[in-house]
Short mmCIF file of C-alpha atoms in Angstrom, two decimals:
data_model
loop_
_atom_site.label_atom_id
_atom_site.label_comp_id
_atom_site.label_asym_id
_atom_site.label_seq_id
_atom_site.Cartn_x
_atom_site.Cartn_y
_atom_site.Cartn_z
CA MET A 48 9.23 56.61 64.97
CA THR A 49 11.71 58.34 62.70
CA THR A 50 11.15 58.81 59.00
CA VAL A 51 13.58 58.58 56.09
CA THR A 52 14.29 61.61 53.95
CA LEU A 53 13.24 60.43 50.52
CA PRO A 54 14.98 61.67 47.39
CA LEU A 55 12.96 64.36 45.59
CA GLU A 56 12.21 62.04 42.64
CA GLU A 57 10.87 59.37 45.00
CA GLU A 58 8.72 61.92 46.83
CA ARG A 59 7.17 62.94 43.53
CA LEU A 60 6.61 59.33 42.59
CA LEU A 61 4.98 58.67 45.94
CA ARG A 62 2.60 61.59 45.47
CA ARG A 63 1.62 60.30 42.05
CA LEU A 64 1.09 56.79 43.42
CA LYS A 65 -1.13 58.08 46.23
CA SER A 66 -3.16 60.05 43.74
CA GLY A 67 -3.85 56.85 41.79
CA ASP A 68 -1.67 57.53 38.76
CA GLU A 69 -1.72 54.27 36.82
CA SER A 70 1.30 55.01 34.65
CA SER A 71 3.46 55.61 37.76
CA PHE A 72 2.33 52.30 39.23
CA ALA A 73 3.09 50.52 35.94
CA SER A 74 6.55 52.08 35.96
CA LEU A 75 7.09 50.80 39.48
CA VAL A 76 5.99 47.28 38.44
CA ASP A 77 8.43 47.32 35.52
CA ARG A 78 11.25 48.48 37.75
CA TYR A 79 10.95 45.95 40.54
CA SER A 80 8.98 42.88 39.41
CA ALA A 81 11.98 40.88 38.18
CA SER A 82 13.91 41.57 41.40
CA LEU A 83 10.89 40.73 43.51
CA LEU A 84 10.58 37.39 41.74
CA ARG A 85 14.23 36.51 42.37
CA VAL A 86 13.91 37.35 46.04
CA ALA A 87 10.62 35.40 46.32
CA LEU A 88 12.43 32.35 44.94
CA VAL A 89 14.72 32.42 47.99
CA TYR A 90 11.64 31.51 50.07
CA VAL A 91 9.76 29.24 47.65
CA ARG A 92 11.28 26.94 45.04
CA ASP A 93 8.23 26.77 42.79
CA ARG A 94 8.31 29.58 40.24
CA ALA A 95 4.54 29.67 39.84
CA VAL A 96 4.14 30.17 43.62
CA ALA A 97 6.82 32.86 43.58
CA GLU A 98 4.95 34.68 40.80
CA GLU A 99 1.80 34.52 42.87
CA VAL A 100 3.69 36.06 45.79
CA VAL A 101 4.82 38.90 43.56
CA GLN A 102 1.25 39.55 42.44
CA GLU A 103 0.11 39.49 46.08
CA THR A 104 2.87 41.98 46.85
CA TRP A 105 1.65 44.44 44.25
CA LEU A 106 -1.87 44.13 45.60
CA GLY A 107 -0.45 44.89 49.02
CA VAL A 108 1.29 47.97 47.62
CA ILE A 109 -1.94 49.25 46.08
CA ARG A 110 -3.89 48.69 49.28
CA GLY A 111 -1.23 50.13 51.58
CA ILE A 112 0.30 53.01 49.64
CA ASP A 113 -1.89 55.61 51.35
CA ARG A 114 -0.53 54.43 54.73
CA PHE A 115 3.12 54.56 53.66
CA GLU A 116 4.72 57.13 55.98
CA GLY A 117 8.31 57.14 54.77
CA ARG A 118 9.81 55.19 57.70
CA SER A 119 11.97 53.44 55.10
CA SER A 120 12.66 53.94 51.43
CA LEU A 121 9.82 53.02 49.10
CA LYS A 122 11.92 50.11 47.72
CA THR A 123 12.56 48.69 51.19
CA TRP A 124 8.85 49.00 52.03
CA ILE A 125 7.84 47.09 48.88
CA PHE A 126 10.38 44.33 49.46
CA ARG A 127 9.31 44.06 53.10
CA ILE A 128 5.74 43.39 51.91
CA LEU A 129 7.13 40.71 49.59
CA ALA A 130 9.25 39.18 52.39
CA ASN A 131 6.26 38.91 54.72
CA LYS A 132 4.04 37.32 52.09
CA ALA A 133 6.79 35.03 50.77
CA LYS A 134 7.69 33.96 54.30
CA THR A 135 4.12 32.81 54.86
CA ARG A 136 4.10 30.83 51.64
CA GLY A 137 7.58 29.51 52.20
CA GLU A 138 6.72 28.16 55.65
CA ARG A 139 4.27 25.82 53.97
CA GLU A 140 7.22 24.32 52.08
CA ARG A 141 9.46 24.40 55.14
CA ARG A 142 11.85 26.52 53.10
CA THR A 143 12.27 29.46 55.45
CA MET A 144 13.00 30.46 59.03
CA PRO A 145 11.53 33.07 61.38
CA PHE A 146 12.82 36.59 60.71
CA SER A 147 14.04 36.66 64.29
CA ALA A 148 16.58 34.02 63.35
CA LEU A 149 18.20 36.48 60.96
CA ASN A 150 19.26 38.69 63.91
CA GLY A 151 22.21 36.36 64.42
CA ALA A 152 24.61 34.97 61.88
CA GLY A 153 23.36 31.49 62.68
CA PRO A 154 25.24 28.59 64.26
CA THR A 155 28.98 29.02 64.43
CA GLU A 156 30.50 27.52 61.33
CA PRO A 157 33.73 28.08 59.43
CA ALA A 158 33.32 30.03 56.23
CA VAL A 159 35.84 27.69 54.56
CA ASP A 160 36.23 23.94 55.09
CA PRO A 161 38.99 23.50 57.75
CA GLU A 162 40.43 20.61 55.72
CA ARG A 163 41.64 23.16 53.17
CA PHE A 164 44.19 24.44 55.71
CA LEU A 165 47.43 22.86 56.99
CA ASP A 166 47.42 21.57 60.57
CA ALA A 167 48.44 23.89 63.38
CA ASP A 168 51.49 21.68 64.03
CA HIS A 169 52.70 21.77 60.42
CA PRO A 170 56.52 22.28 60.55
CA THR A 171 56.66 25.06 57.98
CA TRP A 172 53.26 26.68 57.27
CA PRO A 173 50.89 26.03 60.21
CA GLY A 174 47.35 27.16 59.45
CA HIS A 175 48.20 28.15 55.86
CA TRP A 176 46.30 27.00 52.76
CA ALA A 177 46.62 23.31 51.92
CA SER A 178 44.12 23.70 49.06
CA PRO A 179 43.93 27.38 48.16
CA PRO A 180 41.05 28.82 46.10
CA ALA A 181 41.57 27.97 42.45
CA SER A 182 42.45 30.77 40.07
CA TRP A 183 39.94 31.35 37.26
CA GLU A 184 42.26 33.50 35.15
CA GLY A 185 42.72 30.77 32.57
CA ILE A 186 38.98 30.12 32.17
CA PRO A 187 37.52 31.87 29.09
CA GLU A 188 35.13 34.66 29.93
CA ASP A 189 32.37 33.18 27.75
CA ARG A 190 32.50 30.02 29.85
CA LEU A 191 32.28 31.97 33.13
CA LEU A 192 29.21 33.77 31.78
CA ALA A 193 27.62 30.69 30.13
CA GLY A 194 24.08 29.74 31.04
CA GLU A 195 25.20 26.47 32.60
CA THR A 196 27.65 28.28 34.89
CA LEU A 197 25.04 30.82 35.92
CA GLY A 198 22.63 27.95 36.57
CA ARG A 199 25.20 26.34 38.86
CA ILE A 200 25.47 29.63 40.79
CA GLN A 201 21.70 29.73 41.18
CA ASP A 202 21.69 26.11 42.39
CA ALA A 203 24.45 26.87 44.87
CA ILE A 204 22.53 29.83 46.29
CA ALA A 205 19.38 27.73 46.54
CA ASP A 206 21.32 25.18 48.63
CA LEU A 207 22.44 27.81 51.17
CA PRO A 208 20.84 28.26 54.57
CA ALA A 209 17.98 30.73 54.29
CA ALA A 210 19.74 33.69 55.98
CA GLN A 211 22.82 33.36 53.76
CA ALA A 212 20.69 32.95 50.64
CA HIS A 213 18.77 36.14 51.48
CA VAL A 214 21.89 38.23 51.92
CA ILE A 215 23.85 37.03 48.89
CA THR A 216 20.79 37.35 46.65
CA LEU A 217 20.20 40.94 47.73
CA ARG A 218 23.89 41.97 47.72
CA ASP A 219 25.36 40.12 44.75
CA VAL A 220 22.38 39.39 42.52
CA GLU A 221 20.27 42.48 43.10
CA GLY A 222 23.13 44.88 43.87
CA TRP A 223 21.74 46.22 47.13
CA SER A 224 23.95 48.13 49.52
CA ALA A 225 24.81 46.64 52.89
CA GLU A 226 22.77 49.38 54.57
CA ASP A 227 19.65 48.55 52.53
CA VAL A 228 20.00 44.81 53.25
CA CYS A 229 20.29 45.48 56.99
CA ALA A 230 17.21 47.71 56.87
CA LEU A 231 15.15 45.13 55.03
CA LEU A 232 16.17 42.05 57.03
CA GLY A 233 16.64 43.72 60.39
CA VAL A 234 20.18 42.45 60.88
CA SER A 235 23.26 44.26 62.14
CA GLU A 236 26.06 45.31 59.79
CA GLY A 237 28.34 42.73 61.42
CA ASN A 238 25.89 39.87 60.96
CA GLN A 239 25.20 40.89 57.39
CA ARG A 240 28.92 40.83 56.65
CA VAL A 241 29.37 37.36 58.21
CA LEU A 242 26.38 35.93 56.36
CA LEU A 243 27.62 37.35 53.06
CA HIS A 244 31.13 36.02 53.58
CA ARG A 245 29.88 32.53 54.38
CA ALA A 246 27.52 32.54 51.39
CA ARG A 247 30.19 33.74 48.95
CA SER A 248 32.67 31.12 50.21
CA LYS A 249 30.18 28.29 49.68
CA VAL A 250 29.14 29.51 46.23
CA ARG A 251 32.77 29.85 45.20
CA ARG A 252 33.51 26.30 46.43
CA ALA A 253 30.55 24.99 44.41
CA LEU A 254 31.93 26.70 41.34
CA GLU A 255 35.43 25.31 41.95
CA ASP A 256 33.92 21.81 42.11
CA TYR A 257 31.95 22.47 38.94
CA PHE A 258 35.00 23.69 36.97
CA GLU A 259 37.08 20.74 38.21
CA ASP A 260 34.46 18.30 36.96
CA THR A 261 33.95 19.85 33.51
#
């Protein structure tokens, strides 16, 4: 089993954690707790349950840190603990799927509703946009960043299939790299890209509908 070469700063942090340094652990909690909670909410809709999952994750980190062998980054290892615990809790709510299902991009589905394109036998523009994505250039920035708009984005992500919700949350909400997402979820780069594209298309469509109605 190969190991990952950890950055020097992370190696030092790991040594302090293994020695029981409380301030280092507190720093780790401050750094990742908010992100852990957002990812937990992909599996479970109830915030109180998600917070319990985060607490269970930190207990798992404390109990397992001595056995951490650097086969992934420390961040990936922590989020993998969360994913395993959240998956178990999420299954009780029927909100998740087996991790093995993430190895494929899911059932074949178009990323964009086919009705938004002209028919293949259109005399002038076959297969071109009939209803292209709306431009948001005229929408004030404060409206795009308003709490209601951000809430609509969160709702749209919550409505996605589990695999797509995982990927868009990690990539676009948490800012993870494609490589880190693939390492955590155990998916190929190609599947990660397809899942992200589908998720982004659906969230954008939900926002288009929201702006048209308001």
